[in-house]
Amino acid sequence: QVQLVESGGGLVEPGGSLSLSCVASGNIFSPYVMAWYRQAPGKQRELVASISSGGITSYADSVKVRFTISRDTAKNTVYLQINSLQPEDTAVYYCNYRRVVTSIWGQGTLVTVSF
């Protein structure tokens, strides 16, 4: 079973940056897709970025200029770099591992953008 642990969230002022991390442990088999989702208060969870086991990345149109997903395969870690943070980026950010019919979620990390 795969387990995911996110970290790196916090309170940041508008215009600031954050780097989120997701460490995966357990039986990780290719092919897979690792992704970051977010859920803002009162809204549905939405996909923001993904990276495949082959290194192919994909982004939601609303974030592709400011968000960068990357990974360190040796550390089984996926990162999400968020620049020029805006109040509307406030959300719980979740890491997801998907392989065939298996979908595993982390516990989430809260990002709050405010003065």
PDB file of C-alpha atoms in Angstrom:
ATOM      1  CA  GLN A   1       0.000   0.000   0.000  1.00  0.00           C
ATOM      2  CA  VAL A   2       1.244   3.486  -0.886  1.00  0.00           C
ATOM      3  CA  GLN A   3       1.263   6.235   1.723  1.00  0.00           C
ATOM      4  CA  LEU A   4       1.613   9.938   0.993  1.00  0.00           C
ATOM      5  CA  VAL A   5       2.689  12.689   3.362  1.00  0.00           C
ATOM      6  CA  GLU A   6       2.448  16.327   2.302  1.00  0.00           C
ATOM      7  CA  SER A   7       4.264  19.243   3.889  1.00  0.00           C
ATOM      8  CA  GLY A   8       5.204  22.830   3.191  1.00  0.00           C
ATOM      9  CA  GLY A   9       1.916  24.627   3.616  1.00  0.00           C
ATOM     10  CA  GLY A  10       1.489  27.714   5.720  1.00  0.00           C
ATOM     11  CA  LEU A  11       0.546  31.370   5.800  1.00  0.00           C
ATOM     12  CA  VAL A  12       2.062  33.517   3.091  1.00  0.00           C
ATOM     13  CA  GLU A  13       1.423  37.055   1.911  1.00  0.00           C
ATOM     14  CA  PRO A  14       0.107  37.755  -1.574  1.00  0.00           C
ATOM     15  CA  GLY A  15       2.939  37.716  -4.081  1.00  0.00           C
ATOM     16  CA  GLY A  16       4.939  35.246  -2.062  1.00  0.00           C
ATOM     17  CA  SER A  17       6.037  31.709  -2.902  1.00  0.00           C
ATOM     18  CA  LEU A  18       5.784  28.270  -1.388  1.00  0.00           C
ATOM     19  CA  SER A  19       7.163  24.852  -2.147  1.00  0.00           C
ATOM     20  CA  LEU A  20       5.023  21.897  -1.208  1.00  0.00           C
ATOM     21  CA  SER A  21       6.416  18.389  -0.852  1.00  0.00           C
ATOM     22  CA  CYS A  22       4.795  14.987  -1.050  1.00  0.00           C
ATOM     23  CA  VAL A  23       6.782  11.988   0.112  1.00  0.00           C
ATOM     24  CA  ALA A  24       5.543   8.624  -1.085  1.00  0.00           C
ATOM     25  CA  SER A  25       6.318   5.352   0.636  1.00  0.00           C
ATOM     26  CA  GLY A  26       5.299   1.767   0.116  1.00  0.00           C
ATOM     27  CA  ASN A  27       4.863  -0.247  -3.059  1.00  0.00           C
ATOM     28  CA  ILE A  28       5.224   2.280  -5.864  1.00  0.00           C
ATOM     29  CA  PHE A  29       4.993   0.695  -9.292  1.00  0.00           C
ATOM     30  CA  SER A  30       5.153   2.238 -12.727  1.00  0.00           C
ATOM     31  CA  PRO A  31       3.298   3.380 -14.630  1.00  0.00           C
ATOM     32  CA  TYR A  32       1.678   5.860 -12.295  1.00  0.00           C
ATOM     33  CA  VAL A  33       0.644   9.480 -12.091  1.00  0.00           C
ATOM     34  CA  MET A  34       1.371  11.722  -9.131  1.00  0.00           C
ATOM     35  CA  ALA A  35      -0.743  14.838  -8.884  1.00  0.00           C
ATOM     36  CA  TRP A  36      -1.526  17.843  -6.759  1.00  0.00           C
ATOM     37  CA  TYR A  37      -5.123  18.823  -6.141  1.00  0.00           C
ATOM     38  CA  ARG A  38      -6.531  21.634  -4.081  1.00  0.00           C
ATOM     39  CA  GLN A  39      -9.807  22.295  -2.354  1.00  0.00           C
ATOM     40  CA  ALA A  40     -10.752  25.805  -1.415  1.00  0.00           C
ATOM     41  CA  PRO A  41     -13.379  26.492   1.257  1.00  0.00           C
ATOM     42  CA  GLY A  42     -16.830  25.750  -0.103  1.00  0.00           C
ATOM     43  CA  LYS A  43     -15.513  24.498  -3.429  1.00  0.00           C
ATOM     44  CA  GLN A  44     -14.891  21.159  -5.068  1.00  0.00           C
ATOM     45  CA  ARG A  45     -11.478  19.584  -5.151  1.00  0.00           C
ATOM     46  CA  GLU A  46      -9.678  20.451  -8.382  1.00  0.00           C
ATOM     47  CA  LEU A  47      -6.636  19.106 -10.168  1.00  0.00           C
ATOM     48  CA  VAL A  48      -3.824  21.651 -10.460  1.00  0.00           C
ATOM     49  CA  ALA A  49      -0.827  19.675 -11.739  1.00  0.00           C
ATOM     50  CA  SER A  50       0.328  16.149 -12.454  1.00  0.00           C
ATOM     51  CA  ILE A  51       3.488  14.283 -13.385  1.00  0.00           C
ATOM     52  CA  SER A  52       3.666  10.800 -14.793  1.00  0.00           C
ATOM     53  CA  SER A  53       6.199   8.110 -13.991  1.00  0.00           C
ATOM     54  CA  GLY A  54       7.681   8.984 -17.389  1.00  0.00           C
ATOM     55  CA  GLY A  55       8.133  12.602 -16.364  1.00  0.00           C
ATOM     56  CA  ILE A  56       5.339  14.134 -18.418  1.00  0.00           C
ATOM     57  CA  THR A  57       3.754  17.118 -16.695  1.00  0.00           C
ATOM     58  CA  SER A  58       0.339  18.679 -17.049  1.00  0.00           C
ATOM     59  CA  TYR A  59      -1.252  21.770 -15.514  1.00  0.00           C
ATOM     60  CA  ALA A  60      -4.639  23.336 -15.081  1.00  0.00           C
ATOM     61  CA  ASP A  61      -4.903  26.392 -17.307  1.00  0.00           C
ATOM     62  CA  SER A  62      -5.508  28.622 -14.314  1.00  0.00           C
ATOM     63  CA  VAL A  63      -2.147  27.830 -12.713  1.00  0.00           C
ATOM     64  CA  LYS A  64       0.281  26.861 -15.470  1.00  0.00           C
ATOM     65  CA  VAL A  65       2.112  30.181 -15.384  1.00  0.00           C
ATOM     66  CA  ARG A  66       2.731  30.184 -11.635  1.00  0.00           C
ATOM     67  CA  PHE A  67       2.858  26.516 -10.605  1.00  0.00           C
ATOM     68  CA  THR A  68       5.642  24.017 -11.304  1.00  0.00           C
ATOM     69  CA  ILE A  69       5.453  20.322 -10.503  1.00  0.00           C
ATOM     70  CA  SER A  70       8.647  18.315 -10.238  1.00  0.00           C
ATOM     71  CA  ARG A  71       9.945  15.157  -8.646  1.00  0.00           C
ATOM     72  CA  ASP A  72      12.967  13.498  -7.139  1.00  0.00           C
ATOM     73  CA  THR A  73      12.607   9.809  -7.928  1.00  0.00           C
ATOM     74  CA  ALA A  74      15.475   8.849  -5.623  1.00  0.00           C
ATOM     75  CA  LYS A  75      13.571  10.382  -2.714  1.00  0.00           C
ATOM     76  CA  ASN A  76      10.101   9.313  -3.926  1.00  0.00           C
ATOM     77  CA  THR A  77       9.116  12.939  -3.552  1.00  0.00           C
ATOM     78  CA  VAL A  78       6.959  15.187  -5.689  1.00  0.00           C
ATOM     79  CA  TYR A  79       7.115  18.949  -5.332  1.00  0.00           C
ATOM     80  CA  LEU A  80       4.796  21.801  -6.195  1.00  0.00           C
ATOM     81  CA  GLN A  81       6.409  25.206  -6.490  1.00  0.00           C
ATOM     82  CA  ILE A  82       3.866  28.000  -6.291  1.00  0.00           C
ATOM     83  CA  ASN A  83       4.893  31.530  -7.191  1.00  0.00           C
ATOM     84  CA  SER A  84       3.063  34.854  -7.073  1.00  0.00           C
ATOM     85  CA  LEU A  85       0.553  33.474  -4.609  1.00  0.00           C
ATOM     86  CA  GLN A  86      -2.877  35.068  -4.647  1.00  0.00           C
ATOM     87  CA  PRO A  87      -5.663  34.983  -2.076  1.00  0.00           C
ATOM     88  CA  GLU A  88      -7.659  32.681  -4.370  1.00  0.00           C
ATOM     89  CA  ASP A  89      -4.876  30.099  -4.015  1.00  0.00           C
ATOM     90  CA  THR A  90      -5.954  29.594  -0.406  1.00  0.00           C
ATOM     91  CA  ALA A  91      -6.883  25.926  -0.115  1.00  0.00           C
ATOM     92  CA  VAL A  92      -5.920  22.569   1.260  1.00  0.00           C
ATOM     93  CA  TYR A  93      -3.474  21.031  -1.184  1.00  0.00           C
ATOM     94  CA  TYR A  94      -3.591  17.264  -1.577  1.00  0.00           C
ATOM     95  CA  CYS A  95      -1.141  14.846  -3.135  1.00  0.00           C
ATOM     96  CA  ASN A  96      -2.534  11.921  -5.111  1.00  0.00           C
ATOM     97  CA  TYR A  97      -1.034   8.701  -6.441  1.00  0.00           C
ATOM     98  CA  ARG A  98      -2.927   6.953  -9.190  1.00  0.00           C
ATOM     99  CA  ARG A  99      -2.146   3.648 -10.849  1.00  0.00           C
ATOM    100  CA  VAL A 100      -4.769   1.728 -12.821  1.00  0.00           C
ATOM    101  CA  VAL A 101      -7.734   1.600 -10.428  1.00  0.00           C
ATOM    102  CA  THR A 102      -5.762   2.555  -7.328  1.00  0.00           C
ATOM    103  CA  SER A 103      -6.012   6.121  -6.061  1.00  0.00           C
ATOM    104  CA  ILE A 104      -4.270   7.128  -2.837  1.00  0.00           C
ATOM    105  CA  TRP A 105      -4.593  10.522  -1.123  1.00  0.00           C
ATOM    106  CA  GLY A 106      -2.439  12.273   1.379  1.00  0.00           C
ATOM    107  CA  GLN A 107      -3.852  14.112   4.366  1.00  0.00           C
ATOM    108  CA  GLY A 108      -3.399  17.526   2.768  1.00  0.00           C
ATOM    109  CA  THR A 109      -1.496  20.653   3.665  1.00  0.00           C
ATOM    110  CA  LEU A 110      -3.158  24.025   4.175  1.00  0.00           C
ATOM    111  CA  VAL A 111      -2.001  27.042   2.213  1.00  0.00           C
ATOM    112  CA  THR A 112      -3.375  30.388   3.330  1.00  0.00           C
ATOM    113  CA  VAL A 113      -2.633  33.532   1.343  1.00  0.00           C
ATOM    114  CA  SER A 114      -3.350  36.666   3.314  1.00  0.00           C
ATOM    115  CA  PHE A 115      -1.798  39.804   4.773  1.00  0.00           C
TER     116      PHE A 115
END
